[in-house]
Every structure is written in C-alpha cells, then in structure tokens.
Amino acid sequence: MDQRQRRILGQPLSIPTSQPKQKRTSMISFFSKVSWKLRFQKREPLKNVFFILAERARDPSAKKRHMAMRNLGTMAYEAPDKVRKYKKIVLDLLVYGLYDPVNLEVIHESMKTLTVVLGKIQGKGLGSFFIDITLQTRTLLDDENDSLRYSAFVLFGQLAAFAGRKWKKFFTSQVKQTRDSLLIHLQDRNPQVAKLDLKWHSENEELNFLL
C-alpha cells in the first residue's frame, strides 16, 4: 500500500452535509467496511490495525468509537482465525465499548460484535471477561430501547451456553438476580424479545427452577 492509499484510508470521509443523516451514516459504514477489507487484502500488519482500533475505541468522538466496534465485527467475519489468535485484545476493546458511559449505539454495536466473536471462539478462553460481559448484559435486559434489549437477550443466551463448569456458579447467581426480568419479558412489548426469552427458558431448563 503506497503513502497515498494509506492517507486516504486513514482520513475520515468527506460527505456532503446536505444528505440526510441516515444516508450519510450508511455511506460511512459502507466505506468503512471497504476500507477494512482493503487492509486485510493488503495484509497490513495486524498490530497496526489493532493500534488504530484501540485509538478509535477510546476516541472522544462517539462516531469513531461506534465505528471501531463495527470494524471489529468486520474483522470477526473477514478474519475469524486472527480474531481467535488475538482474542484478548479484541475482547478488551469490545468490553470497553460495552461499558461506554454515554452512547447507546456504541454499547449496542459492542453487544452485536461480541455475539459474533463469542460464536467464533465458542466461548473458549474468556477468562474474567465472562464476568464483565455478563454483568453489563444483565443490566441491559431491561433497557427501554427494543433493539438494545433484543441484542442483550441474544448475548445473554450465548453466555448461558458458554458458562461451562468454571462460570456456572457465577452465572447462576446472575440468573437469580435477573429472575423478575426473565419472567416479565416473556410478555415483552417487542414480540421478538418475548420469543427470545421463551427460547432462553426452553434451552436452560436446569436454571428455570431458580425462577
């Protein structure tokens, strides 16, 4: 990749402000995905990619933080073997986004990407990240935002599947604290959330006695 290409990929895109916000966001998302695919195709050293993502994940701009989470999702799809190899770095960035203090879009994108990443690594080698992810996901089961709540139930279902022997006691304690939510959301106003909650109950019968 020559200097001009690097400069283009590293700079934010200039998009006319007269376009609707949703359309501009979609275009930014599209070009961002193209940019990261080019990085993989050009085999740019992964340490450089992670360095860039780490900077963006902690950027004061919520848009850049959100894009960092989305780019991690692209990486999980495009290079799952690399994600498995560098899972501690990836998980650290995603958990950081999951606890974003001000922006729900960053949190939501982090949850969606975590769902993909956990699937790629089959929940192996999570370590203490399992606790961090579970604690925050549990609180989001009651969020007012339907999409966020839906993603939280998807991720919570994955955590139940990957708790294993090591984290079973901890996860069971979290289910006890979440019993009211798990029962209430069986009649969630969002049919998709209610369906997911019912699925959670059917797939985790051994935990149902806690409710």
Coordinates of C-alpha atoms in Angstrom, one line a residue:
M1 CA 0.0 0.0 0.0
D2 CA 1.6 3.3 -1.0
Q3 CA 1.6 6.5 1.0
R4 CA -1.4 8.0 -0.9
Q5 CA -3.5 4.9 -0.2
R6 CA -2.6 4.9 3.4
R7 CA -3.5 8.6 3.7
I8 CA -6.9 8.0 2.0
L9 CA -7.8 5.1 4.2
G10 CA -6.7 6.9 7.4
Q11 CA -8.7 10.0 6.8
P12 CA -12.3 10.5 7.6
L13 CA -14.5 10.6 4.5
S14 CA -15.9 13.9 3.3
I15 CA -19.6 13.5 2.7
P16 CA -21.9 16.4 1.8
T17 CA -23.8 17.6 4.8
S18 CA -26.9 18.2 2.7
Q19 CA -27.6 14.5 2.6
P20 CA -30.0 13.0 5.2
K21 CA -28.2 11.9 8.4
Q22 CA -29.2 8.2 8.0
K23 CA -27.9 8.1 4.4
R24 CA -24.6 9.7 5.4
T25 CA -24.2 7.2 8.2
S26 CA -24.9 4.3 5.8
M27 CA -22.3 5.6 3.4
I28 CA -19.7 6.0 6.1
S29 CA -20.5 2.5 7.3
F30 CA -20.2 1.1 3.7
F31 CA -16.8 2.8 3.0
S32 CA -15.6 1.8 6.5
K33 CA -16.2 -1.8 5.7
V34 CA -14.5 -1.4 2.3
S35 CA -11.5 0.3 4.0
W36 CA -11.0 -2.6 6.4
K37 CA -11.4 -5.2 3.8
L38 CA -8.6 -3.5 1.8
R39 CA -6.4 -3.5 4.9
F40 CA -6.8 -7.3 5.1
Q41 CA -6.3 -7.8 1.4
K42 CA -3.1 -5.7 1.5
R43 CA -2.1 -7.7 4.6
E44 CA -1.3 -4.7 6.7
P45 CA 0.3 -5.8 9.9
L46 CA -2.4 -6.7 12.4
K47 CA -0.6 -4.9 15.2
N48 CA -1.2 -1.7 13.2
V49 CA -4.8 -2.5 12.7
F50 CA -5.3 -3.1 16.4
F51 CA -3.4 0.0 17.3
I52 CA -5.8 2.1 15.1
L53 CA -8.8 0.4 16.6
A54 CA -7.6 0.8 20.1
E55 CA -7.2 4.5 19.5
R56 CA -10.7 4.9 17.9
A57 CA -12.3 2.8 20.7
R58 CA -11.2 5.4 23.2
D59 CA -11.7 8.5 21.0
P60 CA -13.8 11.3 22.4
S61 CA -16.0 11.1 19.3
A62 CA -18.9 8.7 19.8
K63 CA -19.0 8.1 16.0
K64 CA -15.4 6.9 15.9
R65 CA -15.9 4.7 19.0
H66 CA -19.0 3.2 17.2
M67 CA -17.1 2.6 14.0
A68 CA -14.3 0.9 16.0
M69 CA -16.8 -1.6 17.3
R70 CA -18.2 -2.1 13.9
N71 CA -14.8 -2.6 12.4
L72 CA -14.1 -5.3 15.0
G73 CA -17.2 -7.0 13.8
T74 CA -16.0 -6.8 10.2
M75 CA -12.7 -8.3 11.3
A76 CA -14.6 -11.2 13.0
Y77 CA -16.3 -12.0 9.8
E78 CA -13.4 -11.5 7.4
A79 CA -10.6 -13.0 9.5
P80 CA -12.0 -15.2 12.3
D81 CA -8.7 -17.0 12.7
K82 CA -7.0 -13.7 13.5
V83 CA -9.7 -12.9 16.0
R84 CA -9.1 -16.2 17.7
K85 CA -5.4 -15.5 17.8
Y86 CA -5.8 -12.0 19.2
K87 CA -9.0 -12.6 21.2
K88 CA -7.7 -11.0 24.4
I89 CA -7.1 -7.7 22.6
V90 CA -10.4 -8.0 20.7
L91 CA -12.4 -8.8 23.9
D92 CA -10.7 -6.0 25.8
L93 CA -11.8 -3.4 23.2
L94 CA -15.3 -4.8 23.0
V95 CA -15.8 -4.9 26.7
Y96 CA -14.6 -1.3 26.8
G97 CA -17.3 -0.4 24.3
L98 CA -19.9 -2.4 26.1
Y99 CA -19.4 -0.1 29.1
D100 CA -19.4 3.1 27.1
P101 CA -20.7 5.7 29.6
V102 CA -22.7 7.9 27.2
N103 CA -23.6 6.4 23.8
L104 CA -26.1 3.6 23.4
E105 CA -25.1 3.0 19.8
V106 CA -21.5 2.1 20.9
I107 CA -22.9 -0.3 23.5
H108 CA -25.3 -1.9 21.0
E109 CA -22.6 -2.3 18.4
S110 CA -20.3 -3.9 21.0
M111 CA -23.0 -6.4 22.0
K112 CA -23.7 -7.4 18.4
T113 CA -20.0 -7.8 17.7
L114 CA -19.4 -9.7 21.0
T115 CA -22.2 -12.1 19.9
V116 CA -20.3 -12.8 16.7
V117 CA -16.9 -13.1 18.4
L118 CA -18.1 -15.4 21.1
G119 CA -19.6 -17.6 18.4
K120 CA -16.2 -17.7 16.5
I121 CA -14.2 -18.7 19.6
Q122 CA -17.0 -20.9 21.0
G123 CA -16.8 -19.1 24.4
K124 CA -13.3 -20.5 25.0
G125 CA -10.6 -18.6 26.9
L126 CA -12.9 -15.8 28.0
G127 CA -11.4 -15.6 31.5
S128 CA -12.6 -12.7 33.6
F129 CA -14.1 -11.2 30.5
F130 CA -17.0 -13.5 31.1
I131 CA -17.9 -11.7 34.3
D132 CA -17.6 -8.2 32.8
I133 CA -19.8 -9.2 29.8
T134 CA -22.4 -10.9 31.9
L135 CA -22.7 -8.1 34.5
Q136 CA -23.3 -5.4 31.8
T137 CA -25.5 -7.6 29.6
R138 CA -27.8 -8.5 32.6
T139 CA -28.5 -4.8 33.2
L140 CA -29.3 -4.2 29.5
L141 CA -32.1 -6.9 29.6
D142 CA -34.4 -4.2 30.9
D143 CA -33.3 -1.3 28.7
E144 CA -36.1 0.8 27.2
N145 CA -34.6 0.5 23.7
D146 CA -36.1 -2.5 22.0
S147 CA -33.1 -3.2 19.7
L148 CA -30.7 -3.0 22.6
R149 CA -32.9 -5.2 24.8
Y150 CA -33.1 -7.8 21.9
S151 CA -29.4 -7.9 21.5
A152 CA -28.9 -8.2 25.2
F153 CA -31.1 -11.3 25.3
V154 CA -29.2 -12.8 22.3
L155 CA -25.9 -12.3 24.1
F156 CA -27.3 -13.5 27.5
G157 CA -28.4 -16.7 25.8
Q158 CA -24.8 -17.2 24.4
L159 CA -23.4 -16.6 27.9
A160 CA -25.6 -19.3 29.3
A161 CA -24.4 -21.7 26.7
F162 CA -20.7 -20.9 27.3
A163 CA -20.8 -20.6 31.1
G164 CA -19.4 -24.1 31.5
R165 CA -18.2 -25.6 34.8
K166 CA -15.9 -22.7 35.6
W167 CA -18.5 -19.9 35.5
K168 CA -21.7 -21.9 36.2
K169 CA -21.9 -20.8 39.8
F170 CA -21.4 -17.2 39.0
F171 CA -23.8 -17.2 36.1
T172 CA -26.4 -19.0 38.2
S173 CA -26.1 -16.2 40.8
Q174 CA -26.8 -13.7 38.0
V175 CA -29.8 -15.6 36.8
K176 CA -31.2 -15.4 40.4
Q177 CA -30.8 -11.6 40.4
T178 CA -32.5 -11.4 37.0
R179 CA -35.4 -13.7 37.7
D180 CA -38.0 -10.9 37.6
S181 CA -36.8 -9.7 34.2
L182 CA -36.7 -13.1 32.7
L183 CA -40.3 -13.7 33.7
I184 CA -41.6 -10.3 32.8
H185 CA -40.1 -10.3 29.3
L186 CA -42.0 -13.4 28.4
Q187 CA -44.7 -10.8 27.7
D188 CA -42.4 -8.2 26.3
R189 CA -44.0 -5.5 24.2
N190 CA -41.5 -6.5 21.5
P191 CA -42.6 -9.9 20.1
Q192 CA -39.0 -10.7 19.1
V193 CA -37.7 -10.2 22.6
A194 CA -40.6 -12.3 24.1
K195 CA -39.7 -15.1 21.6
L196 CA -36.1 -14.9 22.6
D197 CA -36.9 -15.0 26.3
L198 CA -39.1 -18.1 25.7
K199 CA -36.3 -19.7 23.8
W200 CA -33.9 -18.9 26.7
H201 CA -36.2 -20.7 29.1
S202 CA -36.6 -23.8 26.9
E203 CA -32.8 -24.1 26.3
N204 CA -31.9 -23.5 30.0
E205 CA -34.4 -25.7 31.8
E206 CA -31.9 -26.5 34.6
L207 CA -31.9 -22.8 35.5
N208 CA -35.6 -22.4 35.4
F209 CA -36.0 -23.8 38.9
L210 CA -34.4 -20.6 40.1
L211 CA -37.3 -18.6 38.8

